[in-house]
Coordinates of C-alpha atoms and ligand atoms in Angstrom, one line a residue:
M94 CA 1.8 17.8 -13.7
S95 CA 1.0 21.3 -14.9
S96 CA 2.5 20.4 -18.3
V97 CA -0.4 18.3 -19.3
I98 CA -3.3 19.6 -17.4
E99 CA -5.6 21.4 -19.8
N100 CA -7.5 24.4 -18.7
R101 CA -10.9 23.6 -20.0
A102 CA -12.0 27.2 -19.5
T103 CA -10.6 28.0 -22.9
S104 CA -9.6 31.6 -23.5
T105 CA -11.3 32.6 -26.7
P106 CA -12.1 36.3 -26.9
Q107 CA -15.7 35.6 -26.2
D108 CA -15.1 34.1 -22.8
M109 CA -12.6 36.8 -21.6
S110 CA -15.4 38.1 -19.5
K111 CA -16.0 34.8 -17.7
P112 CA -14.7 34.6 -14.1
T113 CA -11.0 33.5 -14.1
S114 CA -11.7 31.2 -11.1
V115 CA -13.1 28.4 -13.3
P116 CA -11.2 25.4 -11.8
E117 CA -8.6 23.6 -13.9
T118 CA -9.7 20.1 -14.7
T119 CA -7.8 17.0 -15.7
D120 CA -9.0 13.7 -17.2
G121 CA -8.2 10.0 -17.2
F122 CA -5.7 10.2 -20.0
H123 CA -3.6 12.7 -18.2
L124 CA -3.9 11.1 -14.8
V125 CA -2.6 7.8 -16.2
I126 CA 0.4 9.5 -17.9
E127 CA 1.2 11.6 -14.8
A128 CA 0.9 8.6 -12.5
L129 CA 3.5 6.8 -14.6
K130 CA 5.8 9.7 -14.9
L131 CA 5.6 10.4 -11.1
N132 CA 7.0 6.9 -10.7
D133 CA 9.9 7.5 -13.1
I134 CA 8.4 5.5 -15.9
D135 CA 9.3 7.3 -19.1
T136 CA 8.7 4.7 -21.9
I137 CA 5.6 2.9 -23.1
F138 CA 5.7 0.0 -25.6
G139 CA 2.4 -0.5 -27.3
L140 CA 0.2 -0.5 -30.3
P141 CA -2.6 2.2 -30.8
G142 CA -6.3 1.7 -31.5
I143 CA -9.7 2.2 -29.8
P144 CA -9.8 3.2 -27.0
I145 CA -6.1 4.1 -26.3
T146 CA -5.0 5.9 -29.4
D147 CA -5.2 9.3 -27.7
L148 CA -3.4 8.0 -24.7
T149 CA -0.4 7.1 -27.0
R150 CA -0.5 10.6 -28.5
K151 CA -0.8 12.4 -25.2
A152 CA 1.9 10.3 -23.6
Q153 CA 4.3 11.4 -26.4
V154 CA 3.2 15.0 -26.1
A155 CA 3.9 14.7 -22.3
G156 CA 7.5 13.8 -23.0
M157 CA 7.2 10.0 -22.7
R158 CA 8.9 7.7 -25.2
M159 CA 6.1 5.9 -27.0
I160 CA 7.4 3.0 -29.0
S161 CA 4.8 1.6 -31.3
F162 CA 5.0 -1.9 -32.5
R163 CA 3.4 -4.0 -35.3
H164 CA 2.1 -6.7 -33.0
E165 CA 1.2 -6.5 -29.3
Q166 CA 3.1 -9.6 -28.4
N167 CA 6.4 -7.9 -29.4
A168 CA 5.5 -4.8 -27.5
G169 CA 4.8 -7.0 -24.4
N170 CA 8.1 -8.8 -24.8
A171 CA 9.8 -5.4 -25.0
A172 CA 8.1 -4.3 -21.8
A173 CA 9.2 -7.5 -20.1
A174 CA 12.8 -7.1 -21.2
A175 CA 12.8 -3.4 -20.1
G176 CA 11.6 -4.6 -16.7
F177 CA 14.4 -7.1 -16.4
L178 CA 17.0 -4.6 -17.5
T179 CA 15.9 -1.7 -15.3
Q180 CA 14.1 -3.0 -12.2
K181 CA 11.2 -0.8 -13.2
P182 CA 8.1 -2.4 -14.5
G183 CA 8.0 -2.2 -18.3
I184 CA 4.7 -0.9 -19.7
C185 CA 2.8 -2.5 -22.5
L186 CA -0.3 -0.7 -23.8
T187 CA -2.8 -2.4 -26.0
V188 CA -6.4 -2.1 -27.3
S189 CA -9.2 -4.3 -26.0
A190 CA -9.9 -8.0 -26.6
P191 CA -7.6 -9.1 -29.5
G192 CA -4.9 -6.6 -28.7
F193 CA -5.1 -7.6 -25.0
L194 CA -4.9 -11.3 -26.0
N195 CA -1.9 -10.6 -28.2
G196 CA -0.2 -9.0 -25.2
L197 CA -1.1 -11.7 -22.8
T198 CA 1.4 -14.3 -24.0
A199 CA 4.1 -11.7 -23.2
L200 CA 2.6 -11.0 -19.8
A201 CA 2.4 -14.7 -18.9
N202 CA 6.0 -15.2 -20.1
A203 CA 7.2 -12.2 -18.0
T204 CA 5.5 -13.7 -15.0
T205 CA 7.1 -17.1 -15.7
N206 CA 10.5 -15.4 -16.0
C207 CA 10.0 -13.2 -12.9
F208 CA 10.3 -10.0 -14.9
P209 CA 8.3 -7.0 -13.8
M210 CA 5.9 -5.6 -16.4
I211 CA 2.5 -4.1 -16.5
L212 CA 0.1 -4.8 -19.4
I213 CA -2.4 -1.9 -19.6
S214 CA -5.3 -2.6 -21.9
G215 CA -8.2 -0.5 -22.8
S216 CA -11.5 -2.3 -22.4
S217 CA -15.2 -2.1 -23.1
E218 CA -17.6 -0.7 -20.5
R219 CA -18.6 -3.0 -17.6
E220 CA -22.3 -2.5 -18.2
I221 CA -22.0 -4.0 -21.7
V222 CA -19.4 -6.6 -21.0
D223 CA -21.3 -8.0 -17.9
L224 CA -24.5 -8.3 -19.8
Q225 CA -22.6 -9.7 -22.9
Q226 CA -24.3 -7.2 -25.2
G227 CA -21.7 -7.5 -27.9
D228 CA -19.6 -4.4 -27.8
Y229 CA -16.8 -3.7 -30.3
E230 CA -13.9 -5.9 -29.1
E231 CA -15.8 -7.0 -26.0
M232 CA -14.2 -9.3 -23.6
D233 CA -14.0 -9.8 -19.8
Q234 CA -10.3 -9.2 -19.9
L235 CA -9.7 -8.9 -16.1
A236 CA -11.1 -12.4 -15.5
I237 CA -9.0 -13.9 -18.3
A238 CA -5.7 -12.2 -17.2
K239 CA -6.0 -13.1 -13.6
P240 CA -4.7 -16.7 -13.6
L241 CA -1.9 -15.8 -16.0
C242 CA -0.2 -13.1 -14.0
K243 CA 0.8 -12.0 -10.6
A244 CA -2.0 -9.6 -10.0
A245 CA -4.8 -7.9 -12.0
Y246 CA -6.7 -4.7 -11.3
R247 CA -9.3 -2.6 -12.9
V248 CA -9.9 1.1 -12.4
L249 CA -13.4 2.5 -12.8
H250 CA -13.0 6.1 -11.6
A251 CA -10.5 8.8 -12.5
E252 CA -9.8 9.5 -8.8
D253 CA -8.6 5.8 -8.4
I254 CA -6.0 6.0 -11.2
G255 CA -3.2 6.9 -8.9
I256 CA -4.1 4.0 -6.6
G257 CA -4.5 1.6 -9.5
I258 CA -1.1 2.4 -10.9
A259 CA 0.6 2.4 -7.5
R260 CA -0.8 -1.1 -6.8
A261 CA 0.3 -2.3 -10.2
I262 CA 3.8 -1.1 -9.7
R263 CA 4.1 -2.5 -6.2
A264 CA 2.7 -5.9 -7.3
A265 CA 5.1 -6.1 -10.3
L266 CA 8.2 -5.2 -8.3
S267 CA 7.9 -6.5 -4.7
G268 CA 8.9 -10.0 -3.7
R269 CA 9.3 -12.2 -6.7
P270 CA 8.8 -9.8 -9.7
G271 CA 6.2 -10.6 -12.3
G272 CA 3.6 -9.4 -14.7
V273 CA 0.5 -7.3 -13.7
Y274 CA -2.6 -6.6 -15.7
L275 CA -4.3 -3.2 -15.4
D276 CA -7.7 -2.9 -17.0
L277 CA -8.8 0.6 -18.0
P278 CA -12.3 0.8 -19.5
A279 CA -12.8 3.4 -22.3
K280 CA -15.0 5.7 -20.3
L281 CA -12.3 6.2 -17.7
F282 CA -10.0 8.1 -20.1
A283 CA -12.6 10.9 -20.7
Q284 CA -13.7 11.2 -17.1
T285 CA -12.7 14.7 -15.8
M286 CA -12.0 15.8 -12.3
D287 CA -10.6 18.9 -10.6
A288 CA -6.9 19.2 -11.4
A289 CA -5.7 19.8 -7.9
A290 CA -7.7 16.8 -6.5
G291 CA -6.3 14.8 -9.4
R292 CA -2.7 15.8 -8.5
K293 CA -3.3 14.8 -4.9
S294 CA -4.8 11.4 -5.9
L295 CA -1.5 10.3 -7.5
I296 CA 0.9 8.2 -5.6
K297 CA 4.7 8.0 -5.8
V298 CA 5.3 4.5 -4.6
V299 CA 7.8 4.4 -1.7
D300 CA 10.2 1.5 -1.6
P301 CA 8.4 -0.6 -4.2
A302 CA 10.8 -3.6 -3.8
P303 CA 11.6 -3.6 -0.1
R304 CA 14.7 -5.4 0.9
Q305 CA 14.1 -8.7 2.5
I306 CA 16.8 -9.4 5.1
P307 CA 17.5 -13.1 5.6
A308 CA 17.2 -14.5 9.2
P309 CA 20.6 -14.8 10.9
D310 CA 20.0 -18.5 11.7
A311 CA 19.3 -19.2 8.1
V312 CA 22.5 -17.5 7.1
K313 CA 24.4 -19.6 9.7
R314 CA 22.8 -22.8 8.4
A315 CA 23.8 -22.0 4.9
L316 CA 27.4 -21.2 5.9
D317 CA 27.6 -24.4 7.9
V318 CA 26.5 -26.5 4.9
L319 CA 28.9 -24.7 2.7
K320 CA 31.8 -25.2 5.2
G321 CA 31.3 -28.9 5.1
A322 CA 31.6 -29.1 1.3
K323 CA 34.4 -31.0 -0.4
K324 CA 33.1 -30.2 -3.9
P325 CA 31.1 -27.0 -3.7
L326 CA 29.4 -25.4 -6.7
I327 CA 27.6 -22.1 -7.1
L328 CA 24.8 -21.8 -9.7
L329 CA 23.8 -18.2 -10.8
G330 CA 20.4 -17.7 -12.3
K331 CA 18.7 -14.8 -14.0
G332 CA 17.3 -13.8 -10.6
A333 CA 20.9 -13.0 -9.6
A334 CA 21.3 -10.9 -12.8
Y335 CA 18.0 -9.1 -12.1
A336 CA 19.0 -8.3 -8.5
Q337 CA 21.8 -6.0 -9.6
A338 CA 24.0 -7.2 -6.7
D339 CA 26.9 -7.6 -9.1
A340 CA 29.8 -6.5 -6.9
D341 CA 28.8 -8.7 -3.9
I342 CA 28.1 -11.7 -6.1
R343 CA 31.5 -11.4 -7.6
A344 CA 33.1 -10.9 -4.1
L345 CA 31.3 -14.0 -2.8
I346 CA 32.6 -16.2 -5.7
E347 CA 36.1 -14.8 -5.5
K348 CA 36.4 -14.9 -1.7
T349 CA 35.1 -18.5 -1.5
G350 CA 37.1 -19.7 -4.6
I351 CA 34.1 -21.9 -5.4
P352 CA 33.6 -22.9 -9.1
Y353 CA 30.3 -21.5 -10.6
L354 CA 28.0 -22.1 -13.5
P355 CA 25.9 -19.2 -14.9
M356 CA 22.5 -20.0 -16.3
S357 CA 22.1 -18.5 -19.7
M358 CA 20.8 -15.0 -18.7
A359 CA 23.3 -14.9 -15.8
K360 CA 26.2 -15.1 -18.2
G361 CA 28.4 -12.1 -17.8
L362 CA 27.6 -11.5 -14.2
L363 CA 31.2 -12.4 -14.0
P364 CA 33.0 -12.5 -17.3
D365 CA 32.6 -16.0 -18.9
T366 CA 36.4 -16.1 -19.2
H367 CA 36.7 -16.0 -15.3
P368 CA 39.0 -18.7 -14.1
Q369 CA 36.3 -20.0 -11.7
S370 CA 33.7 -20.4 -14.4
A371 CA 33.0 -24.1 -14.8
S372 CA 30.8 -23.7 -17.9
A373 CA 33.2 -25.6 -20.1
T374 CA 32.8 -28.7 -17.9
R375 CA 29.2 -28.3 -16.9
S376 CA 28.1 -31.9 -16.9
H377 CA 31.1 -32.9 -14.8
V378 CA 30.5 -30.3 -12.0
L379 CA 26.8 -30.9 -11.9
A380 CA 27.3 -34.7 -11.5
E381 CA 30.2 -34.4 -9.1
A382 CA 29.4 -31.5 -6.7
D383 CA 28.4 -32.4 -3.2
V384 CA 27.0 -29.0 -2.1
V385 CA 25.3 -26.7 -4.6
M386 CA 24.4 -23.1 -3.8
L387 CA 21.6 -21.8 -6.0
I388 CA 21.5 -18.0 -6.3
G389 CA 18.3 -16.8 -8.1
A390 CA 17.9 -20.0 -10.1
R391 CA 15.1 -22.5 -9.9
L392 CA 15.5 -26.3 -10.0
N393 CA 13.1 -26.5 -12.9
W394 CA 13.5 -28.4 -16.2
L395 CA 16.5 -26.3 -17.2
L396 CA 18.4 -27.9 -14.3
S397 CA 16.8 -31.4 -14.8
H398 CA 14.7 -30.8 -11.7
G399 CA 17.7 -31.2 -9.4
K400 CA 17.8 -35.0 -9.9
G401 CA 18.5 -37.9 -12.3
K402 CA 21.5 -38.6 -14.4
T403 CA 22.5 -35.0 -14.8
W404 CA 23.1 -34.7 -11.1
G405 CA 25.1 -37.9 -10.7
A406 CA 25.0 -40.6 -8.1
A407 CA 26.8 -38.8 -5.3
P408 CA 24.5 -37.4 -2.6
K409 CA 24.0 -33.6 -2.7
Q410 CA 23.0 -30.9 -0.4
F411 CA 21.4 -27.7 -1.8
I412 CA 21.6 -24.2 -0.4
Q413 CA 19.0 -22.0 -2.2
I414 CA 18.9 -18.2 -2.1
D415 CA 15.5 -16.9 -3.3
I416 CA 13.0 -14.2 -2.5
S417 CA 10.1 -16.6 -2.8
P418 CA 9.8 -19.0 0.2
T419 CA 7.5 -21.4 -1.7
E420 CA 10.2 -22.0 -4.3
I421 CA 12.0 -24.1 -1.7
D422 CA 11.7 -27.9 -1.9
S423 CA 9.9 -27.5 -5.2
N424 CA 11.7 -30.4 -6.8
V425 CA 14.2 -31.8 -4.2
A426 CA 14.9 -31.2 -0.6
I427 CA 16.8 -28.0 0.2
A428 CA 19.1 -28.4 3.1
A429 CA 19.6 -24.7 3.7
P430 CA 17.0 -22.3 2.3
L431 CA 18.0 -18.6 2.5
I432 CA 15.0 -16.4 2.0
G433 CA 15.5 -12.8 1.1
D434 CA 16.6 -10.5 -1.6
I435 CA 19.8 -11.6 -3.3
G436 CA 21.7 -8.4 -2.4
S437 CA 20.9 -8.8 1.3
C438 CA 21.5 -12.6 1.4
V439 CA 24.8 -12.4 -0.4
S440 CA 26.1 -9.6 1.8
A441 CA 25.0 -11.4 4.9
L442 CA 26.9 -14.5 3.7
L443 CA 30.0 -12.4 3.1
A444 CA 29.7 -10.8 6.5
G445 CA 29.2 -14.2 8.1
M446 CA 32.3 -15.6 6.5
G447 CA 34.6 -13.1 8.0
S448 CA 38.2 -13.3 6.8
G449 CA 40.1 -16.5 6.2
W450 CA 37.3 -18.6 4.6
A451 CA 38.9 -21.9 3.5
Q452 CA 39.2 -22.4 -0.3
P453 CA 37.7 -25.6 -1.8
P454 CA 40.0 -28.7 -1.9
A455 CA 42.6 -28.3 -4.7
E456 CA 41.8 -31.7 -6.2
W457 CA 38.2 -30.5 -6.9
T458 CA 39.3 -27.2 -8.5
S459 CA 42.3 -28.5 -10.4
G460 CA 40.3 -31.4 -11.8
I461 CA 37.8 -28.9 -13.1
A462 CA 40.6 -26.7 -14.6
E463 CA 42.0 -29.7 -16.4
R464 CA 38.7 -30.7 -17.9
K465 CA 38.0 -27.1 -18.9
D466 CA 41.3 -26.9 -20.7
K467 CA 40.7 -30.1 -22.6
N468 CA 37.1 -29.1 -23.6
Q469 CA 38.1 -25.6 -24.6
S470 CA 40.9 -26.7 -26.9
K471 CA 38.4 -29.1 -28.5
M472 CA 36.0 -26.3 -29.0
A473 CA 38.7 -23.9 -30.3
A474 CA 39.4 -26.4 -33.1
Q475 CA 35.7 -26.5 -34.1
L476 CA 35.5 -22.7 -34.0
A477 CA 38.6 -22.2 -36.2
A478 CA 37.2 -24.4 -39.0
R479 CA 35.8 -22.6 -42.0
P480 CA 33.5 -25.0 -43.7
S481 CA 31.4 -24.1 -46.7
P482 CA 28.5 -23.5 -46.2
M483 CA 28.9 -22.1 -42.7
N484 CA 27.8 -24.3 -39.8
F485 CA 26.7 -23.1 -36.4
H486 CA 30.2 -23.1 -35.0
S487 CA 31.9 -21.1 -37.8
A488 CA 29.1 -18.4 -37.8
L489 CA 29.0 -18.2 -34.1
S490 CA 32.8 -17.9 -33.8
V491 CA 32.5 -14.6 -35.7
I492 CA 29.9 -13.3 -33.3
R493 CA 31.9 -14.5 -30.4
D494 CA 34.9 -12.4 -31.6
Q495 CA 32.7 -9.4 -32.2
V496 CA 31.2 -9.5 -28.7
K497 CA 34.7 -9.7 -27.3
T498 CA 35.6 -6.4 -28.9
R499 CA 32.2 -4.8 -27.8
P500 CA 31.4 -6.3 -24.4
D501 CA 28.8 -3.6 -23.9
A502 CA 26.7 -4.9 -26.7
V503 CA 23.5 -6.7 -25.8
V504 CA 23.0 -10.2 -27.2
V505 CA 19.4 -11.4 -27.9
N506 CA 19.2 -15.1 -28.7
E507 CA 16.4 -17.5 -29.8
G508 CA 16.1 -20.7 -31.9
A509 CA 16.9 -24.3 -31.1
N510 CA 20.4 -25.1 -32.3
T511 CA 21.1 -21.4 -32.7
L512 CA 20.2 -20.9 -29.1
D513 CA 22.1 -23.9 -27.7
F514 CA 25.3 -23.3 -29.6
A515 CA 25.3 -19.5 -29.0
R516 CA 24.8 -20.0 -25.3
S517 CA 28.0 -22.0 -25.0
I518 CA 30.1 -20.3 -27.8
V519 CA 29.4 -16.6 -27.3
D520 CA 31.1 -15.4 -24.1
M521 CA 29.5 -12.6 -22.2
Y522 CA 31.6 -10.1 -20.2
E523 CA 29.1 -7.8 -18.5
P524 CA 26.0 -8.4 -16.4
R525 CA 22.5 -8.3 -18.1
K526 CA 23.9 -8.3 -21.6
R527 CA 22.2 -11.5 -22.6
L528 CA 18.4 -11.9 -23.2
D529 CA 16.9 -15.1 -24.4
V530 CA 14.0 -17.5 -24.5
G531 CA 14.0 -17.9 -20.7
T532 CA 12.1 -20.3 -18.6
W533 CA 9.6 -21.4 -21.2
G534 CA 12.0 -21.7 -24.0
I535 CA 9.6 -19.5 -26.0
M536 CA 10.1 -18.4 -29.6
G537 CA 9.1 -14.9 -30.6
I538 CA 10.9 -12.8 -28.0
G539 CA 13.6 -11.8 -30.5
M540 CA 12.6 -8.4 -32.0
G541 CA 10.7 -7.2 -28.9
F542 CA 13.7 -7.9 -26.7
A543 CA 16.0 -6.3 -29.2
V544 CA 14.0 -3.1 -29.5
A545 CA 13.8 -2.8 -25.7
A546 CA 17.5 -3.5 -25.2
A547 CA 18.3 -0.8 -27.8
V548 CA 15.8 1.7 -26.3
V549 CA 16.8 1.1 -22.7
T550 CA 20.5 0.8 -23.0
G551 CA 21.4 2.8 -26.1
K552 CA 24.0 0.1 -26.8
P553 CA 24.5 -2.0 -29.9
V554 CA 22.2 -5.1 -30.0
I555 CA 23.1 -8.3 -31.8
A556 CA 20.1 -10.6 -32.2
I557 CA 21.2 -14.1 -32.9
E558 CA 18.1 -15.7 -34.5
G559 CA 17.2 -19.1 -35.8
D560 CA 15.2 -18.6 -39.1
S561 CA 12.1 -20.1 -37.5
A562 CA 12.5 -18.1 -34.3
F563 CA 12.9 -14.9 -36.3
G564 CA 9.7 -15.5 -38.1
F565 CA 7.6 -15.1 -35.0
S566 CA 8.5 -11.4 -34.6
G567 CA 10.2 -10.6 -37.9
M568 CA 7.8 -7.8 -39.0
E569 CA 9.3 -5.6 -36.2
V570 CA 12.3 -5.0 -38.4
E571 CA 10.1 -2.1 -39.6
T572 CA 9.9 -0.9 -36.0
I573 CA 13.7 -1.1 -35.7
C574 CA 14.1 1.0 -38.9
R575 CA 11.4 3.4 -37.9
Y576 CA 13.2 4.3 -34.6
N577 CA 16.6 3.9 -36.3
L578 CA 17.8 1.5 -33.5
P579 CA 21.3 0.1 -33.4
V580 CA 20.1 -3.5 -33.9
C581 CA 21.9 -6.1 -36.0
V582 CA 19.8 -9.2 -36.6
V583 CA 21.7 -12.2 -37.7
V584 CA 19.3 -14.9 -39.1
F585 CA 20.8 -18.3 -39.0
N586 CA 19.2 -19.5 -42.2
N587 CA 19.2 -23.3 -42.5
N588 CA 15.9 -23.5 -44.4
G589 CA 13.6 -24.6 -41.6
V590 CA 12.7 -25.4 -38.1
Y591 CA 15.8 -27.1 -36.6
K592 CA 17.1 -27.9 -40.0
G593 CA 15.9 -27.9 -43.6
T594 CA 16.3 -31.4 -44.7
D595 CA 13.1 -33.2 -43.7
V596 CA 11.0 -34.7 -46.6
N597 CA 7.4 -35.5 -46.8
P598 CA 7.4 -39.3 -47.1
T599 CA 4.0 -39.4 -48.9
G600 CA 5.2 -37.9 -52.2
H601 CA 2.5 -35.2 -51.9
P602 CA 3.8 -31.8 -53.1
D603 CA 3.4 -30.2 -49.6
V604 CA 6.8 -30.0 -48.0
A605 CA 7.5 -31.5 -44.6
P606 CA 6.2 -29.5 -41.6
T607 CA 9.6 -28.3 -40.5
V608 CA 10.7 -27.1 -43.9
F609 CA 10.6 -23.5 -45.2
V610 CA 11.1 -21.9 -48.6
K611 CA 14.7 -22.8 -49.5
N612 CA 17.4 -20.1 -49.8
A613 CA 15.0 -17.3 -48.6
R614 CA 16.5 -13.8 -48.5
Y615 CA 15.6 -12.4 -45.1
D616 CA 18.0 -9.5 -45.7
K617 CA 15.5 -8.1 -48.3
L618 CA 13.0 -7.6 -45.4
M619 CA 15.3 -5.1 -43.7
E620 CA 16.1 -3.4 -47.0
A621 CA 12.3 -2.9 -47.6
F622 CA 12.3 -0.4 -44.7
G623 CA 15.5 1.4 -45.5
G624 CA 17.8 -0.7 -43.3
V625 CA 20.9 -2.5 -44.4
G626 CA 20.5 -6.1 -45.7
V627 CA 23.5 -8.4 -46.2
H628 CA 23.5 -11.9 -47.7
A629 CA 26.5 -13.7 -46.1
T630 CA 27.6 -17.1 -47.3
T631 CA 31.0 -17.1 -45.6
A632 CA 32.4 -16.4 -42.2
D633 CA 34.4 -13.5 -43.7
E634 CA 31.3 -11.9 -45.2
L635 CA 29.5 -12.3 -41.9
Q636 CA 32.4 -10.8 -40.0
R637 CA 32.6 -7.7 -42.2
A638 CA 28.9 -7.1 -42.1
L639 CA 28.6 -7.5 -38.4
A640 CA 31.6 -5.3 -37.6
E641 CA 30.1 -2.6 -39.9
A642 CA 26.7 -2.9 -38.3
V643 CA 28.0 -2.6 -34.8
A644 CA 30.3 0.3 -35.7
S645 CA 27.6 2.2 -37.6
G646 CA 24.6 1.5 -35.4
R647 CA 22.5 1.2 -38.5
P648 CA 19.6 -1.2 -38.5
T649 CA 21.0 -4.3 -40.2
L650 CA 19.8 -7.8 -41.0
I651 CA 22.4 -10.4 -42.0
N652 CA 21.1 -13.5 -43.8
A653 CA 23.7 -16.0 -42.6
V654 CA 23.5 -19.1 -44.8
I655 CA 24.0 -22.1 -42.7
D656 CA 24.4 -25.7 -43.8
E657 CA 20.8 -27.1 -43.8
T658 CA 22.0 -30.4 -42.5
A659 CA 23.7 -28.9 -39.5
G660 CA 22.2 -29.1 -36.0
T661 CA 19.8 -31.6 -34.5
E662 CA 16.0 -31.8 -33.9
S663 CA 15.1 -29.6 -30.9
G664 CA 18.7 -28.7 -30.4
R665 CA 19.9 -30.0 -27.0
I666 CA 16.4 -30.9 -25.7
T667 CA 15.7 -33.7 -28.2
S668 CA 15.1 -35.9 -25.2
L669 CA 11.9 -33.9 -24.4
N670 CA 10.2 -35.0 -27.6
P671 CA 7.6 -37.7 -26.7
Q672 CA 9.0 -40.3 -29.0
S673 CA 12.6 -40.1 -27.6
A674 CA 11.3 -39.8 -24.1
A675 CA 9.2 -43.0 -24.6
M676 CA 12.2 -44.8 -26.1
K677 CA 14.3 -43.9 -23.1
K678 CA 11.9 -45.6 -20.6
Ligands
ADP939 P1 17.2 -19.3 -14.4 O1 16.2 -19.6 -15.4 O2 18.3 -18.4 -14.8 O3 17.7 -20.6 -13.7 P2 15.0 -18.7 -12.8 O4 14.1 -17.8 -13.5 O5 14.6 -20.2 -12.8 O6 16.5 -18.5 -13.2 O7 15.0 -18.3 -11.2 C1 15.0 -17.0 -10.9 C2 14.7 -17.0 -9.4 O8 15.2 -15.7 -8.8 C3 13.2 -17.0 -9.1 O9 12.9 -18.1 -8.2 C4 12.9 -15.7 -8.3 O10 12.0 -15.8 -7.3 C5 14.3 -15.3 -7.8 N1 14.5 -13.9 -7.7 C6 14.2 -12.9 -8.6 N2 14.6 -11.7 -8.1 C7 15.2 -11.9 -6.9 C8 15.7 -11.1 -5.9 N3 15.9 -9.8 -6.1 N4 16.2 -11.6 -4.8 C9 16.0 -13.0 -4.6 N5 15.5 -13.8 -5.5 C10 15.1 -13.3 -6.6
TZD940 N1 6.3 -22.0 -30.6 C1 6.7 -21.3 -29.5 C2 6.0 -20.0 -29.1 N2 7.8 -21.6 -28.8 C3 8.5 -22.7 -29.1 N3 9.5 -23.0 -28.4 C4 8.1 -23.5 -30.2 C5 7.0 -23.1 -30.9 C6 8.8 -24.8 -30.7 N4 10.2 -24.5 -31.2 C7 11.3 -24.6 -30.4 O1 11.3 -25.0 -29.2 S1 12.6 -24.1 -31.2 C8 11.8 -23.7 -32.6 C9 10.4 -24.0 -32.4 C10 9.4 -23.7 -33.5 C11 12.5 -23.2 -33.8 C12 13.7 -23.9 -34.1 O2 14.2 -23.5 -35.4 P1 15.1 -22.3 -35.7 O3 16.4 -22.7 -35.0 O4 15.3 -22.2 -37.1 O5 14.6 -21.1 -35.0 P2 17.6 -23.7 -35.4 O6 18.8 -23.0 -34.9 O7 17.6 -23.8 -36.9 O8 17.4 -25.0 -34.7

């Protein structure tokens, strides 16, 4: 802590005569920084301004990485992604009212995705806010944040900073991870206190994410249900990726021989090319399975709520591993809930299985293998085609090949068709290498996630972006250039939201709501800040530019021209549009 504690008894020649026993003091700025550092948090994602500008400067001086963004939502998304990747809460730092609100979407999204992050916002003084006297950027931020995150705290006194940050870290990481809001009023930063007392007030959080060991009877129940299965299936969700129990999860899958499906951010927990992956015959296994074991995946809309046509007519039993007991029975009855952390639950299952666990019936697994083969050769033909202009398949086949040669690269992915096709076409080979729109299907995570992935992992990042999706955070290409990050953004440019072919039926010169400027040159945006911009109209051009970007690590944006008639409205979730939903009824 001594590195940043300032001795306020400055030693100009005039005060040489003063007693040397004047106590060292510290202040709110330094206590916040030291509390974070004490808990091994070394990076802040944020955007400076009143009252936190000096905090950003002092954090940098104190050896923290301070990554400044162009919009707080992107800084917040970066913090969330850093939390998912590292199991440490990502920190987003913003100014008051509007900056706080800009960060709030990311905080709510992190909470929805079960990613640990802490949004720290400067705020106006309580005296003024509570009397609504109209301060600069005045807002009752704590009250607004509360319903949108896991926990929200405010610190009013410098001596409570240690406690405030400890509580925020523990709330973000323990149990089901999530977003935490920490409100720091402007006056707090300048408050001074005795340095030794300040040091003592800081807390290094012990065991912030305690293991939660499943009850032995719950383990037995789960194993009994699994034993009775004729057509078992394992579903891996992003909770399983977050848990970092990679070896045990792989051991469980390989020991049981059960086919598995990864949810999008669980891709790579086992390589997508694993013989037990049933991704290439997803609808078949979901409809036919008789016992489904969910590991860190919720039965929400992404899994059709566990019912309906997707899940077929055959009766099903679910086993669900989750750290949150209230997740159980959220949509359908769960026959065997297994509550605990994924690492402890999976190792308890492995121990309970002993040796000689029976493999699933061959007719189930060989039927899956046959369907997989058929679907994969159909897909291979689509991927090999080289239409002009490119379509989603031809462009994504290039990215698929690139990721195969650099399995350590992180893939960030958003859009509608761009997302849906990339999820099934681009194989992942290592855990936590895929970051995407998550539980909400939110656009705008792209550049924030890409920056965080590059900063946290130091590996190449390939951001696969619909042209609409990219627009939500596109200005952060400047941030990517400023920090010289190894990020290659590939914009799938089909001239609009979903596609670029809609027309305004009224004849008015305004274009249809889903249409953008035709033939836009997104590559010029990257060039504006000194990065590499490439306009790619063929798969070959895309391939060369991508290989070059990944090899050089230089900030690059490839404007990949995609047939504007390719794709469908809303990608694969067309059925959620009210009109199609009504027609189905
Ligand atoms: P996906 O979208 O990939 O299906 P979800 O976000 O719906 O995944 O589900 C993740 C689940 O994982 C959440 O219900 C969350 O409570 C759970 N989870 C997160 N971390 C852990 C952990 N360490 N141990 C157990 N469960 C966890
Ligand atoms: N706003 C936010 C924050 N999230 C959203 N999901 C949407 C709007 C709605 N939306 C989607 O669900 S996908 C999408 C929007 C606007 C963009 C689709 O167009 P794209 O992708 O160009 O990014 P494709 O590949 O061309 O379909």
